[in-house]
PDB file of C-alpha atoms in Angstrom:
ATOM      1  CA  MET A  25       0.052   0.011   0.089  1.00  0.00           C
ATOM      2  CA  ILE A  26       1.116   3.375  -0.805  1.00  0.00           C
ATOM      3  CA  ASN A  27       0.002   6.702   1.051  1.00  0.00           C
ATOM      4  CA  ILE A  28      -1.380   9.482  -0.721  1.00  0.00           C
ATOM      5  CA  PHE A  29      -0.764  13.020   0.341  1.00  0.00           C
ATOM      6  CA  VAL A  30      -3.651  14.473  -1.284  1.00  0.00           C
ATOM      7  CA  THR A  31      -3.171  17.513   0.753  1.00  0.00           C
ATOM      8  CA  TYR A  32      -1.338  19.330   3.637  1.00  0.00           C
ATOM      9  CA  ARG A  33      -3.540  21.388   4.657  1.00  0.00           C
ATOM     10  CA  CYS A  34      -5.405  20.819   7.786  1.00  0.00           C
ATOM     11  CA  ASN A  35      -7.946  22.089  10.175  1.00  0.00           C
ATOM     12  CA  LEU A  36      -6.142  20.752  13.724  1.00  0.00           C
ATOM     13  CA  ALA A  37      -2.617  21.938  14.553  1.00  0.00           C
ATOM     14  CA  CYS A  38      -1.413  18.546  16.591  1.00  0.00           C
ATOM     15  CA  SER A  39       2.431  19.518  18.168  1.00  0.00           C
ATOM     16  CA  TYR A  40       3.599  15.893  17.588  1.00  0.00           C
ATOM     17  CA  CYS A  41       2.367  16.122  13.792  1.00  0.00           C
ATOM     18  CA  PHE A  42       5.604  15.960  11.214  1.00  0.00           C
ATOM     19  CA  ALA A  43       3.559  16.438   8.040  1.00  0.00           C
ATOM     20  CA  ARG A  44       2.446  19.991   9.195  1.00  0.00           C
ATOM     21  CA  GLU A  45       5.736  21.833   8.163  1.00  0.00           C
ATOM     22  CA  LEU A  46       5.621  20.681   4.803  1.00  0.00           C
ATOM     23  CA  HIS A  47       2.578  22.435   3.700  1.00  0.00           C
ATOM     24  CA  ALA A  48       5.065  25.479   2.992  1.00  0.00           C
ATOM     25  CA  GLU A  49       6.588  23.078   0.607  1.00  0.00           C
ATOM     26  CA  TYR A  50       3.591  21.840  -1.257  1.00  0.00           C
ATOM     27  CA  PRO A  51       1.209  24.536  -0.747  1.00  0.00           C
ATOM     28  CA  GLU A  52      -1.176  22.968  -3.862  1.00  0.00           C
ATOM     29  CA  ASP A  53      -3.314  20.039  -3.765  1.00  0.00           C
ATOM     30  CA  LEU A  54      -2.986  17.154  -5.549  1.00  0.00           C
ATOM     31  CA  THR A  55      -4.453  17.672  -8.796  1.00  0.00           C
ATOM     32  CA  GLU A  56      -7.220  15.832 -10.904  1.00  0.00           C
ATOM     33  CA  ALA A  57      -4.839  15.786 -13.613  1.00  0.00           C
ATOM     34  CA  GLY A  58      -1.972  14.334 -10.931  1.00  0.00           C
ATOM     35  CA  PHE A  59      -4.784  11.797  -9.576  1.00  0.00           C
ATOM     36  CA  ASP A  60      -5.080  10.586 -13.371  1.00  0.00           C
ATOM     37  CA  ARG A  61      -2.258   9.738 -13.601  1.00  0.00           C
ATOM     38  CA  LEU A  62      -1.142   8.429 -10.527  1.00  0.00           C
ATOM     39  CA  LEU A  63      -4.150   6.244 -10.855  1.00  0.00           C
ATOM     40  CA  GLU A  64      -2.910   4.993 -14.368  1.00  0.00           C
ATOM     41  CA  TRP A  65       0.406   3.983 -12.428  1.00  0.00           C
ATOM     42  CA  MET A  66      -1.572   2.149  -9.727  1.00  0.00           C
ATOM     43  CA  GLU A  67      -3.669  -0.079 -12.087  1.00  0.00           C
ATOM     44  CA  ARG A  68      -0.803  -1.152 -14.384  1.00  0.00           C
ATOM     45  CA  ALA A  69       1.411  -1.587 -10.428  1.00  0.00           C
ATOM     46  CA  GLN A  70      -1.762  -4.033  -9.546  1.00  0.00           C
ATOM     47  CA  LEU A  71      -1.620  -1.881  -6.313  1.00  0.00           C
ATOM     48  CA  PRO A  72      -3.829  -3.926  -3.888  1.00  0.00           C
ATOM     49  CA  ALA A  73      -4.343  -0.958  -1.342  1.00  0.00           C
ATOM     50  CA  ALA A  74      -4.144   2.678  -1.409  1.00  0.00           C
ATOM     51  CA  ALA A  75      -4.376   5.093   1.803  1.00  0.00           C
ATOM     52  CA  PHE A  76      -5.507   8.582   1.749  1.00  0.00           C
ATOM     53  CA  ILE A  77      -4.045  10.719   3.680  1.00  0.00           C
ATOM     54  CA  GLY A  78      -2.719  14.264   4.920  1.00  0.00           C
ATOM     55  CA  GLY A  79      -2.751  17.355   6.042  1.00  0.00           C
ATOM     56  CA  GLU A  80      -6.356  16.083   6.662  1.00  0.00           C
ATOM     57  CA  PRO A  81      -7.597  14.610   3.028  1.00  0.00           C
ATOM     58  CA  THR A  82     -10.898  15.353   3.140  1.00  0.00           C
ATOM     59  CA  LEU A  83      -9.996  18.950   2.775  1.00  0.00           C
ATOM     60  CA  HIS A  84     -10.014  18.085  -0.495  1.00  0.00           C
ATOM     61  CA  PRO A  85     -12.485  19.084  -2.804  1.00  0.00           C
ATOM     62  CA  LEU A  86     -12.372  15.895  -4.790  1.00  0.00           C
ATOM     63  CA  LEU A  87     -11.410  13.786  -2.516  1.00  0.00           C
ATOM     64  CA  ALA A  88     -15.090  11.373  -2.683  1.00  0.00           C
ATOM     65  CA  TYR A  89     -14.051  11.376  -6.357  1.00  0.00           C
ATOM     66  CA  MET A  90     -10.942  10.284  -6.109  1.00  0.00           C
ATOM     67  CA  ILE A  91     -11.589   7.562  -3.644  1.00  0.00           C
ATOM     68  CA  GLU A  92     -14.638   6.280  -5.409  1.00  0.00           C
ATOM     69  CA  ARG A  93     -12.575   6.185  -8.431  1.00  0.00           C
ATOM     70  CA  THR A  94     -10.110   3.925  -6.893  1.00  0.00           C
ATOM     71  CA  ALA A  95     -12.419   1.579  -5.380  1.00  0.00           C
ATOM     72  CA  GLU A  96     -13.868   0.890  -9.166  1.00  0.00           C
ATOM     73  CA  ALA A  97     -10.363   0.317 -10.213  1.00  0.00           C
ATOM     74  CA  GLY A  98     -10.159  -2.743  -7.907  1.00  0.00           C
ATOM     75  CA  ILE A  99      -8.006  -0.783  -5.779  1.00  0.00           C
ATOM     76  CA  SER A 100      -9.243  -0.610  -1.798  1.00  0.00           C
ATOM     77  CA  PRO A 101      -9.062   2.761  -0.530  1.00  0.00           C
ATOM     78  CA  VAL A 102      -8.020   3.361   3.344  1.00  0.00           C
ATOM     79  CA  LEU A 103      -8.443   6.871   4.604  1.00  0.00           C
ATOM     80  CA  PHE A 104      -6.608   8.690   7.310  1.00  0.00           C
ATOM     81  CA  THR A 105      -8.786  11.474   8.728  1.00  0.00           C
ATOM     82  CA  ASN A 106      -9.024  13.221  12.018  1.00  0.00           C
ATOM     83  CA  GLY A 107     -12.408  12.888  11.367  1.00  0.00           C
ATOM     84  CA  LEU A 108     -13.701  16.535  11.634  1.00  0.00           C
ATOM     85  CA  PHE A 109     -15.474  16.501   8.063  1.00  0.00           C
ATOM     86  CA  PRO A 110     -19.122  17.349   6.884  1.00  0.00           C
ATOM     87  CA  SER A 111     -21.375  14.381   7.941  1.00  0.00           C
ATOM     88  CA  GLU A 112     -22.752  13.806   4.809  1.00  0.00           C
ATOM     89  CA  LEU A 113     -19.199  12.892   3.648  1.00  0.00           C
ATOM     90  CA  ALA A 114     -19.094  10.037   5.331  1.00  0.00           C
ATOM     91  CA  ASP A 115     -22.480   8.703   4.202  1.00  0.00           C
ATOM     92  CA  ARG A 116     -20.789   9.169   0.677  1.00  0.00           C
ATOM     93  CA  LEU A 117     -17.778   7.631   1.543  1.00  0.00           C
ATOM     94  CA  ALA A 118     -18.956   4.822   3.902  1.00  0.00           C
ATOM     95  CA  PRO A 119     -19.813   2.238   1.142  1.00  0.00           C
ATOM     96  CA  VAL A 120     -16.614   2.453  -0.626  1.00  0.00           C
ATOM     97  CA  VAL A 121     -13.607   3.284   1.870  1.00  0.00           C
ATOM     98  CA  SER A 122     -12.061  -0.401   3.524  1.00  0.00           C
ATOM     99  CA  ASN A 123     -10.884   1.331   6.159  1.00  0.00           C
ATOM    100  CA  PHE A 124     -11.477   4.406   7.968  1.00  0.00           C
ATOM    101  CA  VAL A 125      -8.767   4.801   9.773  1.00  0.00           C
ATOM    102  CA  VAL A 126      -8.919   7.640  12.592  1.00  0.00           C
ATOM    103  CA  ASN A 127      -6.635   9.417  14.389  1.00  0.00           C
ATOM    104  CA  CYS A 128      -8.325  10.079  17.564  1.00  0.00           C
ATOM    105  CA  ASN A 129      -6.803  12.868  20.253  1.00  0.00           C
ATOM    106  CA  GLU A 130      -7.287  12.947  23.719  1.00  0.00           C
ATOM    107  CA  PRO A 131     -10.155  15.012  24.216  1.00  0.00           C
ATOM    108  CA  SER A 132      -8.365  18.632  25.671  1.00  0.00           C
ATOM    109  CA  MET A 133      -7.522  18.719  22.115  1.00  0.00           C
ATOM    110  CA  TYR A 134     -10.541  19.319  20.301  1.00  0.00           C
ATOM    111  CA  THR A 135     -13.093  22.417  21.102  1.00  0.00           C
ATOM    112  CA  GLU A 136     -16.886  21.549  22.063  1.00  0.00           C
ATOM    113  CA  LYS A 137     -17.712  21.851  18.502  1.00  0.00           C
ATOM    114  CA  GLN A 138     -14.880  19.539  16.904  1.00  0.00           C
ATOM    115  CA  ALA A 139     -15.800  16.607  19.950  1.00  0.00           C
ATOM    116  CA  ALA A 140     -19.766  17.203  19.088  1.00  0.00           C
ATOM    117  CA  LEU A 141     -18.775  16.912  14.742  1.00  0.00           C
ATOM    118  CA  LEU A 142     -16.631  13.863  15.703  1.00  0.00           C
ATOM    119  CA  ASP A 143     -18.541  11.950  17.636  1.00  0.00           C
ATOM    120  CA  ALA A 144     -21.329  12.621  15.132  1.00  0.00           C
ATOM    121  CA  ASN A 145     -18.769  11.156  12.359  1.00  0.00           C
ATOM    122  CA  LEU A 146     -17.675   8.043  14.336  1.00  0.00           C
ATOM    123  CA  SER A 147     -21.318   7.193  14.854  1.00  0.00           C
ATOM    124  CA  ARG A 148     -22.085   7.363  11.334  1.00  0.00           C
ATOM    125  CA  ILE A 149     -19.849   5.063  10.157  1.00  0.00           C
ATOM    126  CA  ALA A 150     -19.926   2.602  12.760  1.00  0.00           C
ATOM    127  CA  ALA A 151     -24.060   2.585  12.268  1.00  0.00           C
ATOM    128  CA  SER A 152     -22.560   2.092   8.525  1.00  0.00           C
ATOM    129  CA  GLY A 153     -20.631  -1.157   9.214  1.00  0.00           C
ATOM    130  CA  ALA A 154     -17.583   0.007   7.509  1.00  0.00           C
ATOM    131  CA  ARG A 155     -14.749  -1.028   9.034  1.00  0.00           C
ATOM    132  CA  LEU A 156     -13.187   1.611  12.140  1.00  0.00           C
ATOM    133  CA  THR A 157      -9.201   1.839  13.264  1.00  0.00           C
ATOM    134  CA  PHE A 158      -8.215   4.311  16.038  1.00  0.00           C
ATOM    135  CA  SER A 159      -4.835   5.885  15.494  1.00  0.00           C
ATOM    136  CA  LYS A 160      -2.713   7.127  18.491  1.00  0.00           C
ATOM    137  CA  ASN A 161       0.201   8.892  18.753  1.00  0.00           C
ATOM    138  CA  PHE A 162       1.702   9.190  21.824  1.00  0.00           C
ATOM    139  CA  SER A 163       4.107  12.277  22.298  1.00  0.00           C
ATOM    140  CA  SER A 164       5.549  13.709  25.440  1.00  0.00           C
ATOM    141  CA  ARG A 165       2.141  16.185  25.798  1.00  0.00           C
ATOM    142  CA  TYR A 166      -0.019  13.549  25.274  1.00  0.00           C
ATOM    143  CA  CYS A 167       0.374   9.894  26.531  1.00  0.00           C
ATOM    144  CA  GLU A 168      -3.123   9.163  28.101  1.00  0.00           C
ATOM    145  CA  TYR A 169      -5.354   6.305  26.573  1.00  0.00           C
ATOM    146  CA  ASP A 170      -8.512   5.606  29.182  1.00  0.00           C
ATOM    147  CA  TYR A 171     -10.342   7.742  26.473  1.00  0.00           C
ATOM    148  CA  LEU A 172      -9.313   5.819  23.740  1.00  0.00           C
ATOM    149  CA  LEU A 173     -10.221   2.749  25.292  1.00  0.00           C
ATOM    150  CA  GLU A 174     -13.347   4.119  26.468  1.00  0.00           C
ATOM    151  CA  ALA A 175     -14.064   5.612  22.380  1.00  0.00           C
ATOM    152  CA  CYS A 176     -12.987   1.580  21.298  1.00  0.00           C
ATOM    153  CA  ALA A 177     -16.020   0.750  23.351  1.00  0.00           C
ATOM    154  CA  LYS A 178     -18.110   3.514  22.089  1.00  0.00           C
ATOM    155  CA  TYR A 179     -18.017   3.038  19.013  1.00  0.00           C
ATOM    156  CA  GLY A 180     -17.196  -1.240  18.336  1.00  0.00           C
ATOM    157  CA  VAL A 181     -13.606  -0.414  17.331  1.00  0.00           C
ATOM    158  CA  GLN A 182     -11.526  -3.478  17.417  1.00  0.00           C
ATOM    159  CA  SER A 183      -8.459  -2.290  16.144  1.00  0.00           C
ATOM    160  CA  VAL A 184      -5.643   0.529  17.202  1.00  0.00           C
ATOM    161  CA  ARG A 185      -2.750   1.703  15.491  1.00  0.00           C
ATOM    162  CA  TYR A 186      -0.248   3.601  17.611  1.00  0.00           C
ATOM    163  CA  ASP A 187       3.137   4.878  17.794  1.00  0.00           C
ATOM    164  CA  ILE A 188       5.660   7.416  19.237  1.00  0.00           C
ATOM    165  CA  SER A 189       5.579  10.505  17.654  1.00  0.00           C
ATOM    166  CA  ARG A 190       8.464  10.513  15.046  1.00  0.00           C
ATOM    167  CA  PRO A 191      10.321  13.867  14.386  1.00  0.00           C
ATOM    168  CA  SER A 192       9.419  16.105  11.086  1.00  0.00           C
ATOM    169  CA  ILE A 193      12.062  16.611   9.082  1.00  0.00           C
ATOM    170  CA  SER A 194      13.311  19.805  10.878  1.00  0.00           C
ATOM    171  CA  ALA A 195      13.027  17.851  13.936  1.00  0.00           C
ATOM    172  CA  GLY A 196      10.509  20.900  15.039  1.00  0.00           C
ATOM    173  CA  ASN A 197       7.860  19.207  16.317  1.00  0.00           C
ATOM    174  CA  ASP A 198       7.102  17.359  19.991  1.00  0.00           C
ATOM    175  CA  HIS A 199       8.626  13.997  19.188  1.00  0.00           C
ATOM    176  CA  PHE A 200      10.286  11.427  21.550  1.00  0.00           C
ATOM    177  CA  THR A 201      14.017  11.255  21.152  1.00  0.00           C
ATOM    178  CA  ASN A 202      15.772   7.719  21.269  1.00  0.00           C
ATOM    179  CA  ASP A 203      16.811   8.563  24.419  1.00  0.00           C
ATOM    180  CA  ASP A 204      12.884   9.003  25.484  1.00  0.00           C
ATOM    181  CA  THR A 205      12.013   5.460  24.174  1.00  0.00           C
ATOM    182  CA  ARG A 206      12.683   3.419  27.186  1.00  0.00           C
ATOM    183  CA  ARG A 207      11.006   5.359  29.465  1.00  0.00           C
ATOM    184  CA  ILE A 208       7.765   5.704  27.025  1.00  0.00           C
ATOM    185  CA  ILE A 209       7.567   1.908  25.979  1.00  0.00           C
ATOM    186  CA  SER A 210       6.960   0.852  28.975  1.00  0.00           C
ATOM    187  CA  HIS A 211       4.016   2.680  29.113  1.00  0.00           C
ATOM    188  CA  ILE A 212       2.874   1.460  25.322  1.00  0.00           C
ATOM    189  CA  VAL A 213       3.254  -1.751  26.851  1.00  0.00           C
ATOM    190  CA  ARG A 214       0.637  -1.093  29.773  1.00  0.00           C
ATOM    191  CA  PHE A 215      -1.645   0.305  26.715  1.00  0.00           C
ATOM    192  CA  VAL A 216      -1.616  -2.595  24.257  1.00  0.00           C
ATOM    193  CA  LYS A 217      -2.250  -4.853  27.539  1.00  0.00           C
ATOM    194  CA  ALA A 218      -5.430  -2.755  28.103  1.00  0.00           C
ATOM    195  CA  CYS A 219      -6.462  -3.025  24.312  1.00  0.00           C
ATOM    196  CA  GLU A 220      -5.670  -6.840  24.578  1.00  0.00           C
ATOM    197  CA  GLU A 221      -7.744  -7.411  28.155  1.00  0.00           C
ATOM    198  CA  ARG A 222     -10.876  -5.488  26.020  1.00  0.00           C
ATOM    199  CA  GLY A 223     -10.343  -7.500  22.979  1.00  0.00           C
ATOM    200  CA  VAL A 224      -8.631  -4.716  20.494  1.00  0.00           C
ATOM    201  CA  ARG A 225      -5.967  -5.748  18.678  1.00  0.00           C
ATOM    202  CA  THR A 226      -2.862  -3.493  18.213  1.00  0.00           C
ATOM    203  CA  GLY A 227      -0.538  -2.858  15.615  1.00  0.00           C
ATOM    204  CA  LEU A 228       2.679  -0.565  15.564  1.00  0.00           C
ATOM    205  CA  ASP A 229       3.209   2.023  12.658  1.00  0.00           C
ATOM    206  CA  CYS A 230       6.774   2.197  12.277  1.00  0.00           C
ATOM    207  CA  SER A 231       9.580   0.417  14.309  1.00  0.00           C
ATOM    208  CA  VAL A 232      11.690   0.345  18.054  1.00  0.00           C
ATOM    209  CA  ARG A 233      14.821   0.026  19.256  1.00  0.00           C
ATOM    210  CA  LEU A 234      14.552  -3.776  20.571  1.00  0.00           C
ATOM    211  CA  CYS A 235      16.940  -3.460  23.656  1.00  0.00           C
ATOM    212  CA  ASP A 236      14.313  -0.494  24.810  1.00  0.00           C
ATOM    213  CA  LEU A 237      11.963  -3.671  26.028  1.00  0.00           C
ATOM    214  CA  ARG A 238      12.627  -6.117  28.768  1.00  0.00           C
ATOM    215  CA  ILE A 239      12.607  -9.280  26.842  1.00  0.00           C
ATOM    216  CA  GLU A 240       9.185 -10.448  28.387  1.00  0.00           C
ATOM    217  CA  ASP A 241       7.528  -7.219  27.041  1.00  0.00           C
ATOM    218  CA  ARG A 242       9.750  -7.876  23.697  1.00  0.00           C
ATOM    219  CA  ASN A 243       7.944 -11.579  23.404  1.00  0.00           C
ATOM    220  CA  TYR A 244       4.682 -10.090  24.208  1.00  0.00           C
ATOM    221  CA  LEU A 245       4.567  -7.262  21.872  1.00  0.00           C
ATOM    222  CA  GLU A 246       6.366  -9.909  18.971  1.00  0.00           C
ATOM    223  CA  ARG A 247       2.964 -12.170  19.848  1.00  0.00           C
ATOM    224  CA  VAL A 248      -0.269  -9.619  19.777  1.00  0.00           C
ATOM    225  CA  SER A 249       0.847  -6.558  18.610  1.00  0.00           C
ATOM    226  CA  MET A 250       0.768  -6.740  14.295  1.00  0.00           C
ATOM    227  CA  LYS A 251       3.993  -5.234  12.433  1.00  0.00           C
ATOM    228  CA  PHE A 252       5.994  -4.865  15.507  1.00  0.00           C
ATOM    229  CA  SER A 253       9.377  -5.100  14.613  1.00  0.00           C
ATOM    230  CA  GLY A 254      13.263  -3.410  14.934  1.00  0.00           C
ATOM    231  CA  VAL A 255      13.237  -2.566  11.542  1.00  0.00           C
ATOM    232  CA  CYS A 256      11.639  -0.274   9.302  1.00  0.00           C
ATOM    233  CA  HIS A 257      10.569  -0.446   5.790  1.00  0.00           C
ATOM    234  CA  PRO A 258       9.470   2.004   3.140  1.00  0.00           C
ATOM    235  CA  SER A 259       5.832   3.307   3.505  1.00  0.00           C
ATOM    236  CA  ILE A 260       6.168   5.121  -0.123  1.00  0.00           C
ATOM    237  CA  ASP A 261       4.680   8.602   1.084  1.00  0.00           C
ATOM    238  CA  VAL A 262       3.121  10.380  -2.585  1.00  0.00           C
ATOM    239  CA  HIS A 263       3.145  13.998  -2.592  1.00  0.00           C
ATOM    240  CA  PRO A 264       1.189  16.093  -4.009  1.00  0.00           C
ATOM    241  CA  ASP A 265       3.340  16.994  -7.085  1.00  0.00           C
ATOM    242  CA  LEU A 266       3.506  12.807  -7.025  1.00  0.00           C
ATOM    243  CA  SER A 267       7.027  12.769  -6.020  1.00  0.00           C
ATOM    244  CA  ALA A 268       7.758   9.886  -2.825  1.00  0.00           C
ATOM    245  CA  SER A 269       9.683   9.712   0.229  1.00  0.00           C
ATOM    246  CA  TYR A 270      10.988   6.737   1.993  1.00  0.00           C
ATOM    247  CA  CYS A 271       9.028   8.595   5.162  1.00  0.00           C
ATOM    248  CA  LEU A 272       8.010  11.838   5.815  1.00  0.00           C
ATOM    249  CA  PRO A 273      10.114  11.579   8.780  1.00  0.00           C
ATOM    250  CA  MET A 274      12.715  10.442   5.829  1.00  0.00           C
ATOM    251  CA  ARG A 275      11.221  12.997   3.262  1.00  0.00           C
ATOM    252  CA  ASP A 276      14.726  13.845   1.521  1.00  0.00           C
ATOM    253  CA  ILE A 277      15.428  10.244   0.757  1.00  0.00           C
ATOM    254  CA  SER A 278      12.933  10.605  -2.493  1.00  0.00           C
ATOM    255  CA  VAL A 279      12.360  10.128  -6.049  1.00  0.00           C
ATOM    256  CA  PRO A 280      11.079  12.762  -8.072  1.00  0.00           C
ATOM    257  CA  ASP A 281       8.072  11.063  -9.794  1.00  0.00           C
ATOM    258  CA  VAL A 282       6.984   7.984  -8.132  1.00  0.00           C
ATOM    259  CA  THR A 283       4.900   6.861 -11.600  1.00  0.00           C
ATOM    260  CA  ALA A 284       8.149   6.851 -13.316  1.00  0.00           C
ATOM    261  CA  PHE A 285       8.801   3.277 -11.839  1.00  0.00           C
ATOM    262  CA  PRO A 286       7.419  -0.177 -12.816  1.00  0.00           C
ATOM    263  CA  ASN A 287       5.321  -0.932  -9.651  1.00  0.00           C
ATOM    264  CA  GLN A 288       5.793  -0.720  -6.257  1.00  0.00           C
ATOM    265  CA  ASP A 289       8.228  -3.430  -5.297  1.00  0.00           C
ATOM    266  CA  ALA A 290      10.746  -1.170  -7.749  1.00  0.00           C
ATOM    267  CA  VAL A 291      10.401   1.806  -5.769  1.00  0.00           C
ATOM    268  CA  MET A 292      10.344  -0.419  -2.382  1.00  0.00           C
ATOM    269  CA  TRP A 293      13.555  -1.757  -3.741  1.00  0.00           C
ATOM    270  CA  HIS A 294      14.955   1.539  -4.481  1.00  0.00           C
ATOM    271  CA  PHE A 295      14.538   3.067  -1.306  1.00  0.00           C
ATOM    272  CA  ALA A 296      15.829   0.307   0.417  1.00  0.00           C
ATOM    273  CA  GLU A 297      19.224   0.529  -1.277  1.00  0.00           C
ATOM    274  CA  ARG A 298      19.247   4.384  -0.710  1.00  0.00           C
ATOM    275  CA  VAL A 299      18.883   3.781   3.354  1.00  0.00           C
ATOM    276  CA  ARG A 300      21.037   0.668   3.446  1.00  0.00           C
ATOM    277  CA  PRO A 301      24.772   2.787   4.606  1.00  0.00           C
ATOM    278  CA  ILE A 302      22.222   5.191   6.625  1.00  0.00           C
ATOM    279  CA  ARG A 303      21.082   1.830   8.571  1.00  0.00           C
ATOM    280  CA  LYS A 304      24.390   0.876   9.429  1.00  0.00           C
ATOM    281  CA  ALA A 305      25.869   4.740   9.939  1.00  0.00           C
ATOM    282  CA  ASN A 306      26.914   5.831  13.418  1.00  0.00           C
ATOM    283  CA  VAL A 307      24.661   3.550  15.641  1.00  0.00           C
ATOM    284  CA  SER A 308      26.399   2.666  19.178  1.00  0.00           C
ATOM    285  CA  THR A 309      29.260   0.428  20.054  1.00  0.00           C
ATOM    286  CA  ASP A 310      25.857  -1.723  21.835  1.00  0.00           C
ATOM    287  CA  CYS A 311      23.840  -2.121  18.479  1.00  0.00           C
ATOM    288  CA  LEU A 312      27.114  -3.443  16.485  1.00  0.00           C
ATOM    289  CA  GLU A 313      28.334  -6.256  19.212  1.00  0.00           C
ATOM    290  CA  CYS A 314      24.493  -6.707  19.441  1.00  0.00           C
ATOM    291  CA  ARG A 315      23.473 -10.121  17.829  1.00  0.00           C
ATOM    292  CA  ASP A 316      20.287  -8.725  16.695  1.00  0.00           C
ATOM    293  CA  PHE A 317      21.828  -5.695  14.822  1.00  0.00           C
ATOM    294  CA  MET A 318      20.469  -5.832  10.842  1.00  0.00           C
ATOM    295  CA  ARG A 319      19.079  -8.821  11.256  1.00  0.00           C
ATOM    296  CA  ARG A 320      15.687  -8.236  13.903  1.00  0.00           C
ATOM    297  CA  CYS A 321      16.826  -4.461  14.930  1.00  0.00           C
ATOM    298  CA  GLN A 322      18.462  -1.256  13.018  1.00  0.00           C
ATOM    299  CA  GLY A 323      19.129   0.045  16.425  1.00  0.00           C
ATOM    300  CA  GLY A 324      16.735   2.704  16.435  1.00  0.00           C
ATOM    301  CA  CYS A 325      14.108   5.321  14.316  1.00  0.00           C
ATOM    302  CA  MET A 326      16.857   6.214  11.676  1.00  0.00           C
ATOM    303  CA  ALA A 327      15.245   9.532  11.855  1.00  0.00           C
ATOM    304  CA  LEU A 328      15.543  10.101  15.505  1.00  0.00           C
ATOM    305  CA  ARG A 329      19.110   8.893  14.997  1.00  0.00           C
ATOM    306  CA  ARG A 330      19.479  11.587  12.793  1.00  0.00           C
ATOM    307  CA  ALA A 331      17.363  14.113  14.771  1.00  0.00           C
ATOM    308  CA  SER A 332      19.512  13.420  17.673  1.00  0.00           C
ATOM    309  CA  GLY A 333      22.724  14.403  15.638  1.00  0.00           C
ATOM    310  CA  LEU A 334      23.943  10.078  16.013  1.00  0.00           C
ATOM    311  CA  ALA A 335      23.281  10.236  11.763  1.00  0.00           C
ATOM    312  CA  CYS A 336      22.546  12.908   8.762  1.00  0.00           C
ATOM    313  CA  CYS A 337      22.830  13.008   5.333  1.00  0.00           C
ATOM    314  CA  GLU A 338      23.590  15.176   2.473  1.00  0.00           C
ATOM    315  CA  PRO A 339      23.323  14.977  -0.884  1.00  0.00           C
ATOM    316  CA  ASP A 340      26.609  14.359  -2.833  1.00  0.00           C
ATOM    317  CA  SER A 341      27.422  15.435  -6.419  1.00  0.00           C
ATOM    318  CA  ASP A 342      25.389  12.899  -8.277  1.00  0.00           C
ATOM    319  CA  GLY A 343      22.498  13.678  -5.883  1.00  0.00           C
ATOM    320  CA  GLN A 344      22.532  10.420  -3.605  1.00  0.00           C
ATOM    321  CA  GLU A 345      22.815  10.545  -0.085  1.00  0.00           C
ATOM    322  CA  LYS A 346      25.970  10.203   2.357  1.00  0.00           C
ATOM    323  CA  GLU A 347      26.746  10.559   5.888  1.00  0.00           C
ATOM    324  CA  THR A 348      28.190  12.577   7.960  1.00  0.00           C
ATOM    325  CA  GLU A 349      28.795  13.407  11.681  1.00  0.00           C
ATOM    326  CA  GLU A 350      27.265  16.301  13.076  1.00  0.00           C
TER     327      GLU A 350
END
């Protein structure tokens, strides 16, 4: 699955968001002509699914049209949203969206009007029988999760995607550092256990440094939490101009036109080769001596290592990346 960032505009300003600053670089939304070209590529590449994301994708005036055309092409559309959109849009999208992934913030982050709209939309989606998943981003300011467990029960949500906040390309957002992860990961283990007790499945969005967990916690998460891993893989984030990045926190690992590749596997392979030297650069001695290094663990999020000054990457003379120490 690829992630299509149809717009970087948003109707919220979450402090942990690593996409917000990209609106300055991509002020224009994905055009209809750009979407047509992307859809043709997705059909040729035989993609099984595509995620529509932002920013807040429901701010794009053609979102419903793009999702409907994607579904007609036999590609399952997934919608990542904050849930704050006109209620009639939920009615139109419910029959065609394969999964509504709603980022569910702590109640204090919403105005009274926003909270009412979110409740109305979640109720509509749940009543329609469409698949509904919650997304939770743990950040230094927002680590509570009791409200999310209550929302899962209220709206019948049976799966939650979670992650720790990752740095934006400038590291200017509210994000955890590698030094913070050992503390927050124990909190996340408690969250996963609370979900499991209620029959709610969980899935990690990215990767974590495995040595930050106790052995028993690591074994537990590997058993119950989908996609739990110590190694990340390219997410293929497609921007409104059809350029694509390894992921947003590693946005500078990019290609100018995703449709120039024959298929998704070719893009994945290209990005995997581009980051291969970065995975091994400037890691700790403990990592280098660990039997899991570059087998089951890469020594932590590459974007976090770079934000911490352990690894960074600059273009060399032929436009590829090279590693430098700061």
